Amino acid sequence: SLGDSSFFRCFSLKHLDIPQTVKSIGSFCFNGCKSLVQLTLPTTLTSIGSHAFAGCKSIKEMTIPASVASLGESVFLACTSLEHIEILCKLNEIKNHVFNACESLKEITIPPSVTSIEFGAFSHCHALTQIIIPPLVKTFGDSVFQDCRSLVKIELPSSLEKIERYAFWGCSAIREISIPSSVIEIGESAFSSCTSLISITIPPSVKSIGKNGFENCTSLAQISIPASINPENLGLSQNTKVTGMNPSLLTSNKSKTS
């Protein structure tokens, strides 16, 4: 194994061949190796510790072998040149901040085995254009796709039960998104600053929407919400047409905005 912080901040390290005998890479092992451009992971590898490659700003691509059973938190945090990553293993979860601030990441396929995507896992992935959430995912963490400003297409699974707060905050390229009927809760500011979002339908299954759920959605022309939802605290623009709501709530809302 390669122990914790083995090559921590080896700023001049550019290439490294990891022998096939290595089964684990410790936490912070290559953290801050900003000149590292090429690294092949052995097919014997079973675990990668937290922050193992965080701040490796020159790596452009990476393949995680099928033998890997777990990835720690923030493994690729701020790998700002990482454009493509291939995940061959059957992960159960994408932990906190694993790909946070991978600003050049253009595409990624999440393994269908994943059931949980945690806090900030893909936040600030500025180049990411589309992503498909696996069918077994029921929840994902706060800010999971926050500030993914190039994201234009996302497919949410029919298993999803909750959209956490700030989940899509600042996803300014999304024009439309389909909320599955399995969702029962949408968190605070979940879609705030989605400035290209034109219309959205909230299914009847949704029982609550957090404060400012759609604040600063400047292009949102129409939103359809369940009759039980009061639009008053959703941060909606006065130009947004609200449909599907309880007529008494509509009257109350108009009187307060007039």
Phi, psi and omega in degrees: 000158172257119187287171178305134174060024183304319181239029184306121177055041170278084192298333184265354181292123183247323183224147177205130175260116179269123183295155182292350178281347183283127180251342180215147175243122186286169178299141178060019187303311180245018183305128176078011176281079192289347179259356182293118183247338183219129179206122178254125181275137182290151181285359176267352187293133180245337180211147177233122185284170183298143177059020187302321181240013181303134178078011174279086194280356182252349180290129182256335179211156183206143174240125177264115187295160183297340183286342185288129181256338182208144173242132178284177178294146171056030184303317183246024180307127176060032168277081195289345178259355183295116182257328185216135175223134180250121181254108183266350185268167181260079179284150174265335182210150170255110189281176183309129170060021184304318181243019181301133177064026168277079193296338183258359183295116185264327182208152177202140175251117179279129181303141180296346179285344184292131178247346184216133175238119193264183188312124172062021187303323181236016182295144179065027171273084192294335184263353183293124185257331179206156180202144178245125179275128182302155187291347182266355184285124179259327179217156168224159191286171176305144171058027189299324177238024182303132175065027170277080195287348177257359184292117181248340182221129174218134179250119180263139184282157179288355178270347187294130183251334184214136173255111188288168182297144180060017185305317182239021180305129176076012175280078194284355180259348180292125179260332179207153178207139181258123179267117182294154183288357176279341184288131179245347182212138175238126188280174180304132176055027185302323181240019180299142177063026167275079194287349177258355181295123186264314180209157179204143177245123177266120184292158180300341180293337183286122182260339179207147175231127184292167181304137177058035181303332182228032180294140178061028171271079193291342179258000184289106182273329184210141174223134177251124184234156177298155183298337183277350184266128175269123184282357189302322186258015185273355179075023184290145174290153177296341180273355181276125178277126180255125179234163175083355185274167176297127182305325180293325177290323178298316180296317180296319182294318180297319182294331181276340181260352181275000000 
